[in-house]
Short mmCIF file of C-alpha atoms and ligand atoms in Angstrom, two decimals:
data_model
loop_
_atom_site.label_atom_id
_atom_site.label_comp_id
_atom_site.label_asym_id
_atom_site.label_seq_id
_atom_site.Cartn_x
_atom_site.Cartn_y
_atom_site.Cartn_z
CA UNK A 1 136.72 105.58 329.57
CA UNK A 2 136.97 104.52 325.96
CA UNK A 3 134.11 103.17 323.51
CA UNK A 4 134.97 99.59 322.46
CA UNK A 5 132.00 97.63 320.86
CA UNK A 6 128.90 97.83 319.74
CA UNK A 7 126.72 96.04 322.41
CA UNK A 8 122.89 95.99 321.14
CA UNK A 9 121.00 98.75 318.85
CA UNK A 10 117.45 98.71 319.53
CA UNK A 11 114.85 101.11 317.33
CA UNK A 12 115.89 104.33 318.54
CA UNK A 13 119.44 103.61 320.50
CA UNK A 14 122.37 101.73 320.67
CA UNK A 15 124.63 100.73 323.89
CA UNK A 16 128.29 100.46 323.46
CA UNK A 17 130.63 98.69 326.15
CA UNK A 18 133.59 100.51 326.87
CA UNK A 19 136.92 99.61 328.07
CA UNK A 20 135.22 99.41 331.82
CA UNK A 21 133.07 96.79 332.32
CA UNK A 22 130.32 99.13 334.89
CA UNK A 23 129.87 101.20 331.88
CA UNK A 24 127.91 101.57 328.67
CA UNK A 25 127.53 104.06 326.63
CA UNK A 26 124.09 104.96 325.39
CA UNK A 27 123.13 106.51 322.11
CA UNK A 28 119.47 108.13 321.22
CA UNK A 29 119.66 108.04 317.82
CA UNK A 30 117.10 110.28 315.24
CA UNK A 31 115.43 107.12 314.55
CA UNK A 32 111.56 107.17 314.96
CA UNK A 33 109.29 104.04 314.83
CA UNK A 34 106.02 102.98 315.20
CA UNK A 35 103.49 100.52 314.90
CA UNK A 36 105.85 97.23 315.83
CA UNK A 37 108.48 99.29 313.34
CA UNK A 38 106.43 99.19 310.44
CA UNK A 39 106.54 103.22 310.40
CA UNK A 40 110.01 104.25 310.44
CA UNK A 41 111.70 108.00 309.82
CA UNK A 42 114.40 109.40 310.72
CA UNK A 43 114.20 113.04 312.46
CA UNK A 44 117.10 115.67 312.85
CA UNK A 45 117.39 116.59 316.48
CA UNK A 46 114.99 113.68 317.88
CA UNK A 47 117.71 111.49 319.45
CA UNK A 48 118.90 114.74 321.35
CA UNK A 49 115.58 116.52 323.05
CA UNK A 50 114.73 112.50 324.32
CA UNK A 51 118.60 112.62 325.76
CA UNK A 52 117.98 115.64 327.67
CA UNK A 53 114.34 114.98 328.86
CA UNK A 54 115.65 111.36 330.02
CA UNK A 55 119.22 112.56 331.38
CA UNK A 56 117.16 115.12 333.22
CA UNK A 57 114.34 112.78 334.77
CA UNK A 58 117.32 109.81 335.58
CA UNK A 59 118.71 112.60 338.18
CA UNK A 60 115.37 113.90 339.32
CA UNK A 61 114.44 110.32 340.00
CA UNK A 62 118.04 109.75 341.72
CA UNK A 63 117.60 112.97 343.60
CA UNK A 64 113.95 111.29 345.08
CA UNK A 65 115.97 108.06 346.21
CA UNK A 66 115.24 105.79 343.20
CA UNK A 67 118.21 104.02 341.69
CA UNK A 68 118.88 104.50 337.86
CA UNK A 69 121.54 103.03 335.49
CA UNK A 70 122.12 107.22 334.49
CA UNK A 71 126.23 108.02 335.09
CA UNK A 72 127.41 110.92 333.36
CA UNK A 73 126.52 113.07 330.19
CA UNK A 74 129.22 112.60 327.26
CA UNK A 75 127.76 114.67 324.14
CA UNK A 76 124.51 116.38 323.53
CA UNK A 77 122.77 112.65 322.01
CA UNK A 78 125.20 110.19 324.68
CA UNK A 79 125.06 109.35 328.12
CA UNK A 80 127.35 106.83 330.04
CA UNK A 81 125.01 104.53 332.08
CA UNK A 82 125.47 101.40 334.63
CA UNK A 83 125.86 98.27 333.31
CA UNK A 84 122.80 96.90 334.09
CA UNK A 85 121.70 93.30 332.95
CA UNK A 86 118.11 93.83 331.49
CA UNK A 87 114.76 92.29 332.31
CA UNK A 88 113.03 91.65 329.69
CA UNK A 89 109.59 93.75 330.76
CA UNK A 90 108.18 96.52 329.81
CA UNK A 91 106.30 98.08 332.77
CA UNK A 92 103.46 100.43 331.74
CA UNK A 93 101.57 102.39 334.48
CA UNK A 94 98.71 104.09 332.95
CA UNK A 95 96.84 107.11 334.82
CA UNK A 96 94.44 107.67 331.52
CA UNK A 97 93.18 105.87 329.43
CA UNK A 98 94.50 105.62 325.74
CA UNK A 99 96.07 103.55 322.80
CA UNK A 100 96.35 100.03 323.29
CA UNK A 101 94.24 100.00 326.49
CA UNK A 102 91.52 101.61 324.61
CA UNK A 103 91.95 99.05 321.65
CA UNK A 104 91.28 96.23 323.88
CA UNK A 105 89.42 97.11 326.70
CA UNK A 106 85.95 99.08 326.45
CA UNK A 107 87.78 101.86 328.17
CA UNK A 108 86.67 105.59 326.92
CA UNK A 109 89.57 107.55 325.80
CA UNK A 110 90.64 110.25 328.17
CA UNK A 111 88.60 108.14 331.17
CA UNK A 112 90.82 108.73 334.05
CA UNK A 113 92.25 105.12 335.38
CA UNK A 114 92.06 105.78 339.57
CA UNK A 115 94.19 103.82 341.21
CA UNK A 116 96.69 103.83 337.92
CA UNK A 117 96.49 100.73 335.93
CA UNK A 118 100.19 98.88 335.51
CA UNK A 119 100.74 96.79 332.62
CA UNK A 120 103.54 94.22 332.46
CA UNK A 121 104.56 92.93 328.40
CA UNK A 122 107.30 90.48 327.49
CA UNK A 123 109.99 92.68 325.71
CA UNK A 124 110.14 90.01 323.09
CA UNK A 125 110.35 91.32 318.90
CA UNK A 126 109.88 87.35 318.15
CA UNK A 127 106.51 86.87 320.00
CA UNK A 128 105.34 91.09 319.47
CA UNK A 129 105.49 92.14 322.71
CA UNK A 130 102.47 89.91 324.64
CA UNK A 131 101.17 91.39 327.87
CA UNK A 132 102.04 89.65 330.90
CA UNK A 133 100.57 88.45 334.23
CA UNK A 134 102.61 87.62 337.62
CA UNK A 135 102.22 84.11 336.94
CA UNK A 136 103.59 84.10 333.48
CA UNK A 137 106.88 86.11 335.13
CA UNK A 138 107.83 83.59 337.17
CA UNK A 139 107.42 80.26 334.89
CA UNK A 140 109.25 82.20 332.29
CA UNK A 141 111.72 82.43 335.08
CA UNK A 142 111.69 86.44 334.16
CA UNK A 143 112.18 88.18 337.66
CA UNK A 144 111.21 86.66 341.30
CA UNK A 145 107.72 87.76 343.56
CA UNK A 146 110.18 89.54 345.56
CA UNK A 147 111.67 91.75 342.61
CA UNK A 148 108.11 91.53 340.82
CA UNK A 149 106.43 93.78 343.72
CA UNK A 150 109.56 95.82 343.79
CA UNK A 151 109.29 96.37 340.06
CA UNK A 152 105.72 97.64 340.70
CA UNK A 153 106.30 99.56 343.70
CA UNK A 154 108.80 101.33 341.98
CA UNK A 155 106.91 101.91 338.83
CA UNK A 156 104.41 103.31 340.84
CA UNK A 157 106.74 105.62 342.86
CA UNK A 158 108.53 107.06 339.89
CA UNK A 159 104.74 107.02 338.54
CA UNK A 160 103.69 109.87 341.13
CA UNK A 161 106.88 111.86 340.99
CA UNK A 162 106.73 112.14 336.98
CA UNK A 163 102.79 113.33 337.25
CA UNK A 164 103.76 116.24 340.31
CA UNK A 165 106.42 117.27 338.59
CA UNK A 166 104.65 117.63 335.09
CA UNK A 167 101.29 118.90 336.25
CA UNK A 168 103.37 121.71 337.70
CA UNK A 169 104.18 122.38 334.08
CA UNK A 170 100.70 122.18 332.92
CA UNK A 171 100.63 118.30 331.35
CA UNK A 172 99.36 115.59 332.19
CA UNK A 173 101.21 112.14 332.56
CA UNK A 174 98.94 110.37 330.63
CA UNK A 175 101.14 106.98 330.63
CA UNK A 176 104.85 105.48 330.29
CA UNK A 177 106.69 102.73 329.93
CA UNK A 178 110.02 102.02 331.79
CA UNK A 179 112.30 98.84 332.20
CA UNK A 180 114.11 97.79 335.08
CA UNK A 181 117.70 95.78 335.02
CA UNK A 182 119.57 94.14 337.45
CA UNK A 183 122.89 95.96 339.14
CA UNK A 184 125.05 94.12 342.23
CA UNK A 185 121.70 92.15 343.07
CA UNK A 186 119.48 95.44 343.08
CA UNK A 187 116.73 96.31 340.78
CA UNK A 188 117.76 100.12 338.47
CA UNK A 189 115.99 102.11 336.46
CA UNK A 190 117.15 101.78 332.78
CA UNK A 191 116.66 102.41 329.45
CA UNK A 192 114.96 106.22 328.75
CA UNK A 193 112.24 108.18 329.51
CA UNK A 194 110.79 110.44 327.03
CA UNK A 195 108.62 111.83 324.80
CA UNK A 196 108.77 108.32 322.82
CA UNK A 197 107.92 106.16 326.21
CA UNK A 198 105.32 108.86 327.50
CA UNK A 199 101.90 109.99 326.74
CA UNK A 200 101.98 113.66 327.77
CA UNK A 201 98.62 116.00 327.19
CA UNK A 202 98.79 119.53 327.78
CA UNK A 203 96.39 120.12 330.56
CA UNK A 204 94.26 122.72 329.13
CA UNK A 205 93.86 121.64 325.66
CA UNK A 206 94.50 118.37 325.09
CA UNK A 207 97.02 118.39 322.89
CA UNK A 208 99.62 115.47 322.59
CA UNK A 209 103.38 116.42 323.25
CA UNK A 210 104.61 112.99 322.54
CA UNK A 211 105.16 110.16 319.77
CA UNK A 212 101.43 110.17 319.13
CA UNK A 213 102.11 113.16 316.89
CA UNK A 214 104.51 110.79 315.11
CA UNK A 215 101.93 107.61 314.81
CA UNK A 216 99.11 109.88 314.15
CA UNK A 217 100.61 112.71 312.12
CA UNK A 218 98.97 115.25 314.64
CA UNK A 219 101.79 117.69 313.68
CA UNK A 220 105.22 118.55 313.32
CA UNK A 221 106.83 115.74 315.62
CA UNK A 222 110.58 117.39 316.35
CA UNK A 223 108.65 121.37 316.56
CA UNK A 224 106.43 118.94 319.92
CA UNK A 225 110.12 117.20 320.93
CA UNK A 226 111.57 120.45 321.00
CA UNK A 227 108.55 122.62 323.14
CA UNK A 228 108.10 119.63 325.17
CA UNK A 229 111.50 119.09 326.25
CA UNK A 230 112.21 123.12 327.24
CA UNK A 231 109.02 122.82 329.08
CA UNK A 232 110.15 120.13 330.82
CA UNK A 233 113.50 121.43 331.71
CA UNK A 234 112.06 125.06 332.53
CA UNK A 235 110.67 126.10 336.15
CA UNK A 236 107.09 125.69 336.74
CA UNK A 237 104.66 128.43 334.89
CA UNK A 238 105.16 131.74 336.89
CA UNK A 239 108.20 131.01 338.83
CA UNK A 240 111.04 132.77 337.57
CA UNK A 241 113.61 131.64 335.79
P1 TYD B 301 100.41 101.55 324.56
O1 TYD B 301 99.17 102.34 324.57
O2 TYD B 301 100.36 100.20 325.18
O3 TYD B 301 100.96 101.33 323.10
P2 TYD B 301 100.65 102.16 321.79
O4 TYD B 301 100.95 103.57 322.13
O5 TYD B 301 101.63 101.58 320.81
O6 TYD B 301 99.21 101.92 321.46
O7 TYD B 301 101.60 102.41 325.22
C1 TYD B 301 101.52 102.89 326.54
C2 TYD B 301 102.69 103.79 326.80
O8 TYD B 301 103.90 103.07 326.87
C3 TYD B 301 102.90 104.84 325.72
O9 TYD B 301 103.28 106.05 326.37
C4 TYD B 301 104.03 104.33 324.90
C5 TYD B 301 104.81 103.47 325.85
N1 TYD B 301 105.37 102.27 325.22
C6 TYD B 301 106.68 102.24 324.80
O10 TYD B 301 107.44 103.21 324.96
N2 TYD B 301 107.16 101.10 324.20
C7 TYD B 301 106.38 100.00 324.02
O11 TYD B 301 106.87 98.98 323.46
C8 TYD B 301 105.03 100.04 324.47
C9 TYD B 301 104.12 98.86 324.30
C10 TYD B 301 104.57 101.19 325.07
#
């Protein structure tokens, strides 16, 4: 499988097609943004802890029966993934409250959100991203009722894996954001999953292991990437190695 040409760059990674049409190759690049891109750095390391922590959650969801675009690793910041054609969404499920939700809503930071809240916005630079209902999905033609509830069912499946398996490691799945594609008629997983699409607080104090240390300048961002990703990818606390 060969690299041809360069297929999309978004803010943080770019998707090559190669020379097989059910491939892509996906790069995380070091790039860091925030605020609709107007805070921008660029961060030794970054595009490679976000590679891992998503490579590693794309089989962990696989291995729990949910289908993602995730193939094969290729170098420590590329992955080959499934040719998916994207849906414009980006699906937020939200278990606590905090950032935008508490911006707009009188919602308490740190209030917990029982059942989890899930937030659908139009991936759309042009129009900044507006927040969606069902009925807005399906005049803008966007995805079907059909693949709308299996969107959310999804969301919210992936949702309850994601918090066991990190409040085994002592943090708490605040929120995320994922996007779905479309694949031979069936509705994958795509895109990433890490610390840049997750809120993550460490259970006992609080902290945030995520890109809120970036848009807040809480801390050193790639010393969080780094801890954060070796926690993730270590056994729970106490179990041996
Ligand atoms: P949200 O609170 O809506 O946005 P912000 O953090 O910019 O105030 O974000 C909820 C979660 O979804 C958070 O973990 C970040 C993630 N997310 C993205 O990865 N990309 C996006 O475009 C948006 C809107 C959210």
């Amino acid at each position: 499988m060969k690299q041809v040409d360069l297929l999309y760059t978004g803010k943080a990674k770019s998707v090559y097609r190669t020379d097989d049409p059910e491939v892509y190759i996906m790069k995380f690049r070091d790039d860091i943004t925030a605020f609709d891109g107007e805070k921008k750095d660029t961060l030794g390391g970054k595009g490679r802890y976000n590679t891992e922590v998503s490579s590693f959650f794309f089989r962990y969801l696989e291995d729990h029966g949910i289908r993602t675009h995730y193939l094969a690793s290729v170098e420590p910041a590329v992955i080959a993934v499934r040719s998916l054609t994207m849906i414009p969404l980006e699906v937020i499920v939200r278990n606590v409250a905090a950032g935008s939700i508490v911006r707009r809503y009188p919602f308490r930071e740190g209030e917990p959100l029982d059942p989890p809240v899930i937030i659908i916005d139009y991936k759309s630079d042009a129009h900044h991203d507006p927040m969606l209902n069902d009925d807005l999905i399906y005049a803008l033609g966007l995805a079907t009722p059909e693949e709308l509830d299996q969107i959310k069912a999804t969301a919210l499946a992936i949702n309850e894996l994601l918090s066991e398996y990190l409040d085994l490691r002592g943090i708490t799945l605040v929120d995320f954001k994922i996007e779905f594609g479309r694949y031979e008629g069936e509705i994958v997983v795509g895109d990433e999953i890490s610390m840049d699409s997750m809120r993550l607080w460490d259970k006992e104090t609080g902290t945030s292991l995520d890109k809120d240390v970036y848009r807040f300048g809480k801390g050193d961002v790639m010393e969080t990437y780094a801890a954060v990703a070796k926690r993730i990818l270590s056994p729970p606390w106490g179990e041996p190695a």
